[in-house]
Amino acid sequence: MERILVCHIGYKVNENKIAVYQGNGTEKELSFCLVDDNGNKCFSGTPLYQGKVSNWNQGVYWTLDFTEFRENGTYRLCLDTDKREYLSPYFEIGNPVIRLKIISDLGYYFKAQRVSGEWEYADTSISFQGNRKGILNLKGGWYDATGDYGVHLSHLSHSTWYNPQQAGFSAYTFFLATEILQTQDSRQYSMVIRRLLDEGTYGADFIMRMRAPSGSFFRSICRDRNAFVSPQGTRKIEYEYRTFSTQFEPADEGNHTDIRDENYETSFRSGGGTAIAALAAAARHIYPGSKYTSAQYLSAAEDAFQYLLHNNIHYTNDGKWNLIDEYCALLAAVEIYKSSAEYEYLLRAEEFTEKIIARIVSNKNGEWLAVDGTRPFHHPSDEGLPVIALLLYAGICKEQKEYKEIISICERLMKGKITVTKNGVNPFLYPRFEYSDEDGVRELFFFPHNTSASPWWQGENARIASLAAAARMLGFETEDALLAHSLFQFADAQIQWIFGRNPYDSSMMEGNGRNQNQYFFRGRYDFVNCMGGVVNGITSAMDDENGIEFIQKPSDASDDNWRWAEQWLPHASWLLLAIAADKNERNN
């Protein structure tokens, strides 16, 4: 379908303003103009031909750049070709409320996802899956996804390199976003900040209840079988196998080793690190209604950190530390130091920073991180988190020289990411990554189907929002004006992709924009997406890693479109941080 693709929620006056024309490749003599809601021409330009993207079956692309235009108002784009004229939908430039509204909507989404009613009742007296004994009160947390009424600090532990940060990270995000907004004109965000702190406190109180007697945390509350919604008899404290997942089909338990207490609990990488960071941050932000004191939050964070520092390998699936453990532990150490001012945690943060830096490898695209050995780091949801952890460490450095060294490292890492992103035709600046398997190293757009996490794979709006957050946070720290411009351009592209400037003209946040993808599950639609939530997003094609897919209707090939249309907490968490990280003023 030939059409002009724009960001549905509009553009800030001082951000990169780029639309994409999706054509059939036969167009000639292209030109475009920007017209206001009275039909007056305000800006004109020539589309830049990009071409066909990989094996995407959506057409051929041109970009329409009107970044130089900086006047508030309502506009549409008019594209002329040798065959016909195309008009975009109207959009706004310079809407002063939109950033505030998106943050507010995301906050309301989380409040709507709080575990309540019969599920909360079940969780106040919950037992263990398997043979472990005990009844605990683990009420609280947020439903993980549209079709998953469980609560998880992380899953995919069996996959070694792909643990997503879930409920603990969500709680932490509210405190971090609050601190970012408070560096700006906090009066503009006064009421929203109150709601962010309320939600973060709710999450921190849940994490306090998830503490295990060992010193770690219980990892997950599951709905015992996928299709069971009613909690009666199905809510359990879940264990996880070390080598495979039971998410899609039952396991033959007789062929596997005994389940031990460690299988129910977290390592740094499987949610422990971000849970500790949330508790340490909560200690600085006591909000009315909190069930705990600042001292209790901080003591719990320190106790868990010290325990996992010495016992982490007992909770990882491979008995090793890797990059994910290290950046999650760095995040925890930084936040404990910020709340305690204890020198030990500054030293620990420095140690983990050095471990992360030691994993930097060089290749044809510049520098990036290796998750283990020389395997290039990529992640389905948290790819920007190691850079953010390093930036947060830079914020507590005592010496200006060390601060500048860390910023320089982050600059090199993000330059490498932008370089690989710009390899080949990529009009949307969708972040590419290097993927290593038995066939060697290749560059991909989307998370592959055949990984150690398979058969799990899905859209990656969390991943691209995490990279947007990292780019924006670094963009305001770097002294390199050209790099700052590239970082902001890269970050804006990810946010605009989520909000409709993508090949499907679909805004992926419910309630903002057009053409939202609705979740269907085997003939039923009553797992309804929630206003303010963000769906998984666009993937590679089901039968082609270099293709593209966004299933919106049931078919013989798919009676469950969860991989694309299910809302998931990490998407909303990362989008919240990415929006908050874009300060009010910037110079392109």
Coordinates of C-alpha atoms in Angstrom, one line a residue:
M1 CA 0.0 0.0 0.0
E2 CA 1.4 3.4 -1.0
R3 CA 1.2 5.9 1.9
I4 CA 3.0 8.5 3.9
L5 CA 4.0 7.2 7.3
V6 CA 4.2 9.8 10.1
C7 CA 4.5 9.8 13.9
H8 CA 0.9 9.6 15.0
I9 CA 1.4 11.7 18.2
G10 CA 3.2 14.4 16.3
Y11 CA 6.7 15.9 16.7
K12 CA 8.4 18.3 19.1
V13 CA 9.5 21.6 17.6
N14 CA 13.2 20.8 18.3
E15 CA 13.3 17.1 17.4
N16 CA 14.0 15.3 14.2
K17 CA 10.9 15.4 12.1
I18 CA 11.1 12.7 9.4
A19 CA 8.3 11.0 7.6
V20 CA 8.6 7.9 5.3
Y21 CA 6.9 7.4 2.0
Q22 CA 6.1 3.7 1.4
G23 CA 5.7 3.3 -2.4
N24 CA 5.9 0.6 -5.1
G25 CA 9.1 1.7 -6.7
T26 CA 7.8 3.0 -10.0
E27 CA 7.2 6.6 -8.8
K28 CA 9.2 9.4 -10.4
E29 CA 9.6 13.2 -10.0
L30 CA 8.8 13.2 -6.3
S31 CA 8.5 16.3 -4.2
F32 CA 6.7 17.1 -1.0
C33 CA 5.4 20.1 1.0
L34 CA 4.1 20.7 4.5
V35 CA 0.7 22.4 4.6
D36 CA -1.1 23.8 7.6
D37 CA -4.8 23.1 8.6
N38 CA -5.8 26.1 6.4
G39 CA -4.1 24.6 3.3
N40 CA -1.1 27.0 3.3
K41 CA 2.2 25.7 2.2
C42 CA 4.8 26.1 5.0
F43 CA 7.8 24.1 3.9
S44 CA 8.9 22.1 0.8
G45 CA 11.5 19.5 0.0
T46 CA 12.6 16.6 -2.1
P47 CA 12.2 13.0 -0.8
L48 CA 15.4 11.1 -0.4
Y49 CA 15.2 7.7 -2.1
Q50 CA 16.1 4.8 0.3
G51 CA 15.1 1.6 -1.6
K52 CA 13.8 -1.8 -0.5
V53 CA 14.7 -3.0 3.0
S54 CA 16.1 -6.5 3.3
N55 CA 13.3 -9.0 2.5
W56 CA 10.6 -6.7 3.8
N57 CA 7.5 -7.2 1.6
Q58 CA 6.0 -3.8 2.3
G59 CA 7.3 -1.7 -0.6
V60 CA 10.1 0.7 -1.4
Y61 CA 10.9 3.7 0.7
W62 CA 11.7 7.4 0.5
T63 CA 12.3 9.7 3.5
L64 CA 10.8 13.2 3.9
D65 CA 12.9 15.3 6.2
F66 CA 11.3 18.5 7.6
T67 CA 13.4 18.9 10.7
E68 CA 14.3 22.5 9.8
F69 CA 10.7 23.5 10.1
R70 CA 10.1 24.7 13.7
E71 CA 6.7 26.3 14.1
N72 CA 3.9 25.0 16.3
G73 CA 0.7 24.0 14.7
T74 CA -1.3 21.3 12.9
Y75 CA 0.0 20.1 9.6
R76 CA -0.1 17.4 7.0
L77 CA 2.4 16.3 4.3
C78 CA 1.6 16.4 0.6
L79 CA 3.7 14.2 -1.7
D80 CA 3.5 14.7 -5.5
T81 CA 4.7 12.0 -7.9
D82 CA 4.4 11.7 -11.7
K83 CA 1.3 9.6 -11.1
R84 CA -0.7 11.1 -8.3
E85 CA -0.7 13.1 -5.1
Y86 CA -0.6 11.5 -1.6
L87 CA -1.7 13.2 1.6
S88 CA -0.7 12.2 5.1
P89 CA -3.1 12.3 8.1
Y90 CA -2.9 15.6 10.1
F91 CA -0.4 15.7 12.9
E92 CA 0.8 18.3 15.4
I93 CA 4.1 20.0 15.8
G94 CA 5.0 21.4 19.2
N95 CA 2.1 20.0 21.3
P96 CA 3.3 21.0 24.8
V97 CA 1.1 18.4 26.5
I98 CA 1.9 15.2 24.6
R99 CA 5.1 14.2 26.5
L100 CA 3.2 14.7 29.8
K101 CA 0.2 12.8 28.5
I102 CA 2.3 9.8 27.4
I103 CA 4.0 9.6 30.8
S104 CA 0.6 9.9 32.5
D105 CA -1.0 7.2 30.3
L106 CA 1.8 4.8 31.1
G107 CA 1.4 5.4 34.8
Y108 CA -2.3 4.6 34.5
Y109 CA -1.6 1.5 32.6
F110 CA 0.5 0.2 35.5
K111 CA -2.2 1.0 38.0
A112 CA -4.7 -0.9 35.9
Q113 CA -2.3 -3.9 35.9
R114 CA -2.0 -4.1 39.7
V115 CA -2.9 -7.6 40.9
S116 CA -6.2 -7.3 42.6
G117 CA -9.5 -9.0 43.3
E118 CA -9.5 -12.8 43.2
W119 CA -5.9 -12.9 42.1
E120 CA -4.7 -10.8 45.0
Y121 CA -6.8 -12.9 47.3
A122 CA -5.1 -16.1 46.0
D123 CA -1.6 -14.5 46.4
T124 CA -2.1 -13.7 50.1
S125 CA -1.9 -17.4 50.8
I126 CA 0.2 -19.0 48.0
S127 CA 2.1 -22.2 48.0
F128 CA 4.9 -23.5 45.9
Q129 CA 4.8 -25.4 42.6
G130 CA 6.5 -28.8 43.0
N131 CA 7.6 -30.2 46.3
R132 CA 8.9 -27.1 48.2
K133 CA 6.8 -26.5 51.3
G134 CA 5.4 -23.3 52.7
I135 CA 2.5 -20.8 52.4
L136 CA 3.4 -17.2 51.9
N137 CA 1.7 -13.8 51.4
L138 CA 3.1 -12.5 48.1
K139 CA 0.3 -10.1 47.2
G140 CA 1.0 -7.2 44.9
G141 CA 2.9 -6.7 41.7
W142 CA 1.6 -6.2 38.2
Y143 CA 0.1 -8.7 35.7
D144 CA 3.0 -9.4 33.4
A145 CA 1.1 -9.3 30.1
T146 CA -2.3 -9.3 28.4
G147 CA -2.5 -13.0 28.5
D148 CA -0.3 -13.7 31.5
Y149 CA -1.8 -12.9 34.9
G150 CA 1.4 -14.1 36.5
V151 CA 4.0 -11.8 38.1
H152 CA 7.6 -12.2 37.3
L153 CA 10.9 -10.6 38.3
S154 CA 12.3 -12.3 35.2
H155 CA 11.8 -15.4 33.0
L156 CA 13.9 -17.1 30.3
S157 CA 16.5 -18.0 32.9
H158 CA 17.3 -21.2 31.0
S159 CA 18.4 -19.1 28.0
T160 CA 21.6 -17.7 29.7
W161 CA 21.8 -14.5 27.8
Y162 CA 18.2 -13.3 27.4
N163 CA 16.8 -12.8 30.8
P164 CA 14.4 -9.8 30.6
Q165 CA 14.1 -7.5 33.6
Q166 CA 10.4 -7.4 34.5
A167 CA 8.5 -6.4 37.7
G168 CA 11.6 -5.3 39.7
F169 CA 12.8 -3.2 36.9
S170 CA 9.3 -1.7 36.4
A171 CA 9.3 -0.6 40.0
Y172 CA 12.8 0.9 39.6
T173 CA 11.8 2.7 36.5
F174 CA 9.3 4.8 38.4
F175 CA 12.0 6.1 40.7
L176 CA 14.5 6.7 38.0
A177 CA 12.0 8.5 35.8
T178 CA 11.0 10.6 38.8
E179 CA 14.6 11.7 39.4
I180 CA 15.1 12.6 35.7
L181 CA 11.9 14.7 35.7
Q182 CA 12.9 16.4 38.9
T183 CA 16.1 17.8 37.2
Q184 CA 13.7 19.7 35.0
D185 CA 10.9 22.1 35.8
S186 CA 9.3 19.8 38.3
R187 CA 6.2 22.0 38.7
Q188 CA 5.2 20.9 35.2
Y189 CA 5.3 17.3 36.4
S190 CA 4.2 17.7 40.0
M191 CA 1.0 15.6 39.9
V192 CA 2.5 13.0 37.5
I193 CA 5.6 12.6 39.8
R194 CA 3.2 11.9 42.7
R195 CA 1.7 9.1 40.7
L196 CA 5.0 7.7 39.6
L197 CA 6.2 7.6 43.2
D198 CA 2.9 5.9 44.3
E199 CA 3.4 3.2 41.6
G200 CA 7.1 2.8 42.4
T201 CA 6.3 2.4 46.1
Y202 CA 3.6 -0.2 45.3
G203 CA 6.2 -2.1 43.3
A204 CA 8.9 -1.8 46.0
D205 CA 6.5 -3.1 48.7
F206 CA 5.8 -6.1 46.6
I207 CA 9.5 -6.8 46.2
M208 CA 9.9 -6.7 49.9
R209 CA 7.4 -9.5 50.2
M210 CA 9.2 -11.5 47.5
R211 CA 12.4 -11.8 49.6
A212 CA 13.4 -15.4 50.2
P213 CA 14.8 -16.7 53.4
S214 CA 18.1 -17.4 51.7
G215 CA 18.7 -13.7 50.9
S216 CA 17.6 -13.8 47.3
F217 CA 14.1 -13.2 45.9
F218 CA 11.4 -15.5 44.7
R219 CA 11.4 -15.2 41.0
S220 CA 7.8 -15.7 39.8
I221 CA 4.2 -16.2 40.6
C222 CA 2.7 -18.2 37.8
R223 CA -0.7 -19.2 36.6
D224 CA -0.1 -22.9 36.7
R225 CA -1.4 -23.6 33.2
N226 CA -1.5 -21.2 30.3
A227 CA -5.3 -21.4 29.6
F228 CA -6.4 -21.1 33.3
V229 CA -7.5 -17.6 34.3
S230 CA -9.2 -18.3 37.6
P231 CA -6.6 -18.3 40.3
Q232 CA -8.2 -21.0 42.5
G233 CA -5.6 -23.8 42.7
T234 CA -3.5 -22.4 39.9
R235 CA -1.5 -19.6 41.5
K236 CA 1.9 -20.9 42.5
I237 CA 5.4 -19.7 43.4
E238 CA 7.1 -21.0 40.3
Y239 CA 10.4 -22.8 39.7
E240 CA 12.3 -22.7 36.5
Y241 CA 14.3 -25.4 34.8
R242 CA 17.9 -24.5 34.1
T243 CA 18.1 -25.8 30.5
F244 CA 14.6 -25.3 29.0
S245 CA 11.3 -23.6 29.5
T246 CA 7.8 -25.1 30.2
Q247 CA 6.1 -21.9 28.9
F248 CA 4.8 -23.6 25.7
E249 CA 4.5 -27.2 26.7
P250 CA 4.7 -29.5 29.8
A251 CA 8.0 -31.0 30.7
D252 CA 8.8 -34.6 31.3
E253 CA 10.0 -34.0 34.9
G254 CA 11.2 -37.6 35.3
N255 CA 14.1 -37.0 32.9
H256 CA 15.5 -34.0 34.7
T257 CA 17.4 -33.3 37.9
D258 CA 15.6 -32.6 41.2
I259 CA 14.2 -29.1 41.7
R260 CA 16.1 -27.3 44.5
D261 CA 15.3 -24.1 46.4
E262 CA 17.6 -22.2 44.0
N263 CA 15.3 -23.0 41.1
Y264 CA 12.6 -20.8 42.7
E265 CA 14.9 -17.8 43.3
T266 CA 16.8 -15.2 41.4
S267 CA 20.4 -14.4 40.4
F268 CA 21.5 -10.9 39.6
R269 CA 20.6 -11.5 35.9
S270 CA 17.2 -13.1 36.6
G271 CA 15.7 -10.1 38.4
G272 CA 17.7 -9.9 41.6
G273 CA 19.8 -6.9 40.5
T274 CA 17.0 -4.7 39.4
A275 CA 14.9 -5.7 42.4
I276 CA 17.8 -4.5 44.7
A277 CA 18.0 -1.3 42.7
A278 CA 14.3 -0.6 43.2
L279 CA 14.5 -1.1 46.9
A280 CA 17.6 1.1 47.2
A281 CA 15.9 3.8 45.2
A282 CA 12.7 3.5 47.2
A283 CA 14.8 4.3 50.3
R284 CA 15.3 7.8 48.9
H285 CA 11.7 8.3 48.0
I286 CA 9.4 7.4 50.9
Y287 CA 5.9 8.1 49.8
P288 CA 2.7 8.2 51.9
G289 CA 1.2 4.8 52.1
S290 CA 4.5 2.9 52.0
K291 CA 4.5 -0.2 54.2
Y292 CA 8.2 0.2 55.0
T293 CA 10.7 2.8 56.3
S294 CA 13.7 4.1 54.4
A295 CA 15.9 2.1 56.7
Q296 CA 14.0 -1.1 56.0
Y297 CA 14.2 -0.7 52.2
L298 CA 17.9 0.0 52.3
S299 CA 18.7 -2.8 54.7
A300 CA 16.8 -5.3 52.5
A301 CA 18.7 -4.0 49.4
E302 CA 22.1 -4.3 51.1
D303 CA 21.4 -7.8 52.5
A304 CA 20.3 -9.1 49.1
F305 CA 23.2 -7.5 47.3
Q306 CA 25.7 -9.0 49.8
Y307 CA 24.1 -12.4 49.5
L308 CA 24.1 -12.5 45.7
L309 CA 27.5 -11.1 45.5
H310 CA 28.8 -14.3 47.1
N311 CA 26.2 -16.8 45.9
N312 CA 25.2 -15.6 42.4
I313 CA 26.7 -18.6 40.6
H314 CA 24.4 -20.9 42.5
Y315 CA 21.4 -19.2 41.0
T316 CA 22.5 -18.9 37.3
N317 CA 21.7 -21.7 34.9
D318 CA 25.3 -22.2 33.9
G319 CA 27.1 -21.6 37.2
K320 CA 28.8 -18.5 35.8
W321 CA 28.7 -14.7 35.8
N322 CA 28.0 -13.0 32.5
L323 CA 27.5 -9.5 31.2
I324 CA 23.8 -9.4 32.3
D325 CA 24.7 -10.3 35.9
E326 CA 27.4 -7.6 35.8
Y327 CA 25.2 -4.7 34.6
C328 CA 22.4 -5.6 36.9
A329 CA 24.8 -5.8 39.8
L330 CA 26.3 -2.5 38.8
L331 CA 22.8 -0.9 38.8
A332 CA 22.2 -2.3 42.3
A333 CA 25.5 -1.1 43.6
V334 CA 25.0 2.4 42.2
E335 CA 21.6 2.8 43.7
I336 CA 22.7 1.5 47.1
Y337 CA 25.6 3.9 47.1
K338 CA 23.3 6.8 46.2
S339 CA 21.0 6.0 49.2
S340 CA 23.7 4.9 51.7
A341 CA 26.8 6.9 50.8
E342 CA 28.8 3.8 51.9
Y343 CA 32.2 3.7 50.3
E344 CA 32.0 0.0 49.8
Y345 CA 29.3 0.2 47.3
L346 CA 31.2 2.8 45.3
L347 CA 34.1 0.4 45.1
R348 CA 31.7 -2.5 44.1
A349 CA 30.2 -0.3 41.4
E350 CA 33.7 0.5 40.2
E351 CA 34.6 -3.3 40.1
F352 CA 31.5 -4.1 38.0
T353 CA 32.2 -1.2 35.7
E354 CA 35.7 -2.6 35.1
K355 CA 34.2 -6.0 34.3
I356 CA 31.8 -4.6 31.8
I357 CA 34.5 -2.5 30.1
A358 CA 36.7 -5.6 29.9
R359 CA 33.9 -7.2 27.7
I360 CA 34.1 -4.5 25.0
V361 CA 35.2 -6.0 21.7
S362 CA 36.1 -4.3 18.4
N363 CA 34.7 -5.2 15.0
K364 CA 34.1 -3.7 11.6
N365 CA 31.3 -1.5 13.0
G366 CA 33.4 -0.1 15.9
E367 CA 33.0 -1.3 19.5
W368 CA 30.3 -3.2 21.3
L369 CA 29.9 -5.6 24.2
A370 CA 30.3 -9.3 24.3
V371 CA 27.9 -11.1 26.6
D372 CA 30.2 -14.0 27.1
G373 CA 33.6 -14.5 25.5
T374 CA 33.3 -12.9 22.0
R375 CA 29.5 -13.5 21.5
P376 CA 28.0 -10.1 20.5
F377 CA 25.6 -8.7 23.1
H378 CA 22.0 -8.3 21.9
H379 CA 18.9 -8.6 23.9
P380 CA 15.1 -8.9 23.2
S381 CA 14.2 -6.2 25.8
D382 CA 17.1 -4.5 27.6
E383 CA 19.8 -3.8 25.0
G384 CA 20.3 -0.3 26.2
L385 CA 20.6 -1.2 29.9
P386 CA 24.4 -1.7 30.1
V387 CA 25.0 1.7 28.7
I388 CA 22.5 3.2 31.1
A389 CA 24.1 1.4 34.0
L390 CA 27.5 2.9 33.0
L391 CA 26.0 6.4 32.7
L392 CA 24.5 6.1 36.1
Y393 CA 27.9 5.0 37.5
A394 CA 29.4 8.1 35.8
G395 CA 27.0 10.1 37.8
I396 CA 28.5 9.0 41.1
C397 CA 32.2 9.2 40.0
K398 CA 34.2 11.3 42.4
E399 CA 36.7 12.5 39.9
Q400 CA 36.1 14.4 36.7
K401 CA 38.7 12.4 34.8
E402 CA 36.9 9.1 35.6
Y403 CA 33.6 10.6 34.7
K404 CA 34.9 11.7 31.3
E405 CA 36.4 8.2 30.7
I406 CA 33.1 6.5 31.3
I407 CA 31.2 9.0 29.1
S408 CA 33.8 8.3 26.4
I409 CA 33.3 4.5 26.7
C410 CA 29.5 5.0 26.3
E411 CA 30.1 7.3 23.3
R412 CA 32.1 4.6 21.6
L413 CA 29.5 1.9 22.3
M414 CA 26.6 3.9 21.0
K415 CA 28.6 4.9 17.9
G416 CA 29.1 1.2 17.2
K417 CA 25.3 0.7 17.6
I418 CA 24.5 3.6 15.3
T419 CA 27.0 2.3 12.7
V420 CA 25.6 -1.2 12.5
T421 CA 22.1 0.4 12.3
K422 CA 23.0 2.4 9.3
N423 CA 24.5 -0.5 7.4
G424 CA 22.3 -1.1 4.3
V425 CA 18.9 0.4 3.6
N426 CA 17.2 1.4 6.8
P427 CA 14.9 4.4 6.3
F428 CA 13.3 4.0 9.8
L429 CA 16.7 3.7 11.6
Y430 CA 15.5 0.6 13.2
P431 CA 18.4 -0.7 15.4
R432 CA 20.3 -3.6 13.8
F433 CA 22.5 -5.9 15.8
E434 CA 25.2 -8.5 15.3
Y435 CA 24.0 -12.1 16.0
S436 CA 26.4 -15.0 16.4
D437 CA 25.5 -18.7 16.0
E438 CA 26.9 -21.8 14.4
D439 CA 26.6 -20.2 11.0
G440 CA 28.9 -17.3 12.0
V441 CA 28.1 -13.6 12.7
R442 CA 25.4 -11.8 10.7
E443 CA 23.5 -8.5 11.1
L444 CA 19.8 -8.7 11.8
F445 CA 16.9 -6.3 12.4
F446 CA 14.7 -8.5 14.6
F447 CA 15.3 -11.1 17.4
P448 CA 15.9 -14.4 15.7
H449 CA 13.6 -17.4 16.1
N450 CA 16.3 -20.0 16.8
T451 CA 18.0 -19.0 19.9
S452 CA 18.5 -20.6 23.3
A453 CA 15.2 -18.9 24.3
S454 CA 13.2 -20.6 21.5
P455 CA 10.4 -21.3 20.9
W456 CA 10.0 -17.9 22.6
W457 CA 10.5 -14.9 20.3
Q458 CA 8.3 -11.7 19.9
G459 CA 8.3 -8.1 19.0
E460 CA 10.8 -5.9 20.7
N461 CA 9.4 -2.5 21.5
A462 CA 11.2 -2.8 24.9
R463 CA 14.5 -3.3 23.2
I464 CA 14.2 -0.3 20.9
A465 CA 12.8 1.9 23.7
S466 CA 15.8 0.9 25.9
L467 CA 18.2 2.0 23.2
A468 CA 16.3 5.2 22.8
A469 CA 16.6 5.9 26.6
A470 CA 20.3 5.1 26.5
A471 CA 20.8 7.4 23.4
R472 CA 18.9 10.3 25.0
M473 CA 20.6 10.0 28.4
L474 CA 24.0 10.0 26.7
G475 CA 23.0 12.8 24.3
F476 CA 22.6 15.2 27.2
E477 CA 26.0 14.2 28.6
T478 CA 28.3 14.2 25.6
E479 CA 30.2 17.3 24.6
D480 CA 30.4 16.0 21.0
A481 CA 27.7 18.1 19.2
L482 CA 27.7 15.8 16.1
L483 CA 27.3 12.7 18.2
A484 CA 24.5 14.3 20.2
H485 CA 22.7 15.0 17.0
S486 CA 23.1 11.4 15.8
L487 CA 22.0 10.1 19.2
F488 CA 18.9 12.2 19.3
Q489 CA 18.0 11.3 15.7
F490 CA 18.5 7.6 16.5
A491 CA 16.3 7.9 19.7
D492 CA 13.6 9.8 18.0
A493 CA 13.4 7.1 15.3
Q494 CA 12.6 4.4 17.9
I495 CA 9.9 6.4 19.6
Q496 CA 8.4 7.4 16.2
W497 CA 8.4 3.7 15.2
I498 CA 6.4 2.8 18.3
F499 CA 4.0 5.6 17.6
G500 CA 3.1 4.7 14.0
R501 CA 6.0 5.6 11.7
N502 CA 6.5 2.0 10.7
P503 CA 5.5 -0.1 7.7
Y504 CA 2.1 -1.0 9.2
D505 CA 1.1 2.6 10.1
S506 CA 0.2 1.2 13.5
S507 CA 0.7 3.0 16.8
M508 CA 1.7 0.3 19.3
M509 CA 0.5 2.2 22.4
E510 CA -3.2 1.6 23.1
G511 CA -5.2 4.9 23.1
N512 CA -2.6 7.0 21.3
G513 CA -2.6 7.1 17.6
R514 CA -4.3 4.9 15.0
N515 CA -4.5 1.3 13.9
Q516 CA -3.7 -0.5 17.2
N517 CA -3.2 -4.2 16.9
Q518 CA -5.7 -6.1 19.1
Y519 CA -4.8 -9.3 20.9
F520 CA -6.6 -12.5 20.0
F521 CA -6.1 -15.9 21.6
R522 CA -7.4 -19.0 19.9
G523 CA -10.8 -17.7 19.0
R524 CA -11.3 -15.4 22.0
Y525 CA -10.8 -11.7 22.4
D526 CA -11.6 -11.3 26.1
F527 CA -7.9 -10.9 27.1
V528 CA -8.3 -7.2 26.3
N529 CA -5.4 -4.8 25.9
C530 CA -5.3 -2.0 28.3
M531 CA -5.2 1.8 27.6
G532 CA -1.7 3.1 27.9
G533 CA -0.1 -0.3 27.4
V534 CA 2.4 -1.1 24.7
V535 CA 2.2 -4.3 22.5
N536 CA 5.1 -6.6 21.7
G537 CA 5.5 -5.1 18.2
I538 CA 6.9 -6.0 14.8
T539 CA 9.0 -9.1 14.2
S540 CA 10.8 -10.8 11.3
A541 CA 8.6 -13.0 9.2
M542 CA 7.6 -16.4 10.6
D543 CA 9.4 -18.1 7.8
D544 CA 12.1 -15.6 7.0
E545 CA 14.5 -14.0 9.5
N546 CA 15.1 -11.2 7.0
G547 CA 11.4 -10.5 6.4
I548 CA 8.9 -8.6 8.5
E549 CA 5.6 -9.6 10.2
F550 CA 2.9 -7.9 12.3
I551 CA -0.1 -10.3 12.5
Q552 CA -3.4 -8.5 13.1
K553 CA -6.0 -11.0 12.1
P554 CA -6.5 -14.7 12.8
S555 CA -5.5 -17.1 10.0
D556 CA -4.6 -20.7 9.3
A557 CA -1.0 -19.8 10.1
S558 CA -1.8 -18.0 13.4
D559 CA -4.7 -18.4 15.8
D560 CA -2.8 -16.5 18.6
N561 CA -1.0 -13.3 17.8
W562 CA 0.7 -12.8 21.2
R563 CA 4.1 -12.4 19.6
W564 CA 2.9 -9.1 18.1
A565 CA -0.2 -7.9 19.9
E566 CA 0.2 -8.8 23.5
Q567 CA 1.0 -6.0 25.9
W568 CA 4.0 -6.6 28.2
L569 CA 5.3 -4.7 31.2
P570 CA 8.9 -4.2 29.9
H571 CA 7.7 -2.3 26.8
A572 CA 5.8 0.2 29.0
S573 CA 8.6 0.5 31.5
W574 CA 11.2 1.3 28.9
L575 CA 8.9 3.7 27.0
L576 CA 8.3 5.5 30.2
L577 CA 12.0 5.9 30.8
A578 CA 12.7 6.9 27.1
I579 CA 10.1 9.6 27.2
A580 CA 11.2 10.9 30.6
A581 CA 14.9 11.0 29.4
D582 CA 14.1 13.4 26.6
K583 CA 14.5 16.7 28.4
N584 CA 12.4 19.7 27.6
E585 CA 15.1 21.5 25.7
R586 CA 17.8 20.2 23.3
N587 CA 19.7 21.7 20.4
N588 CA 19.9 19.6 17.2

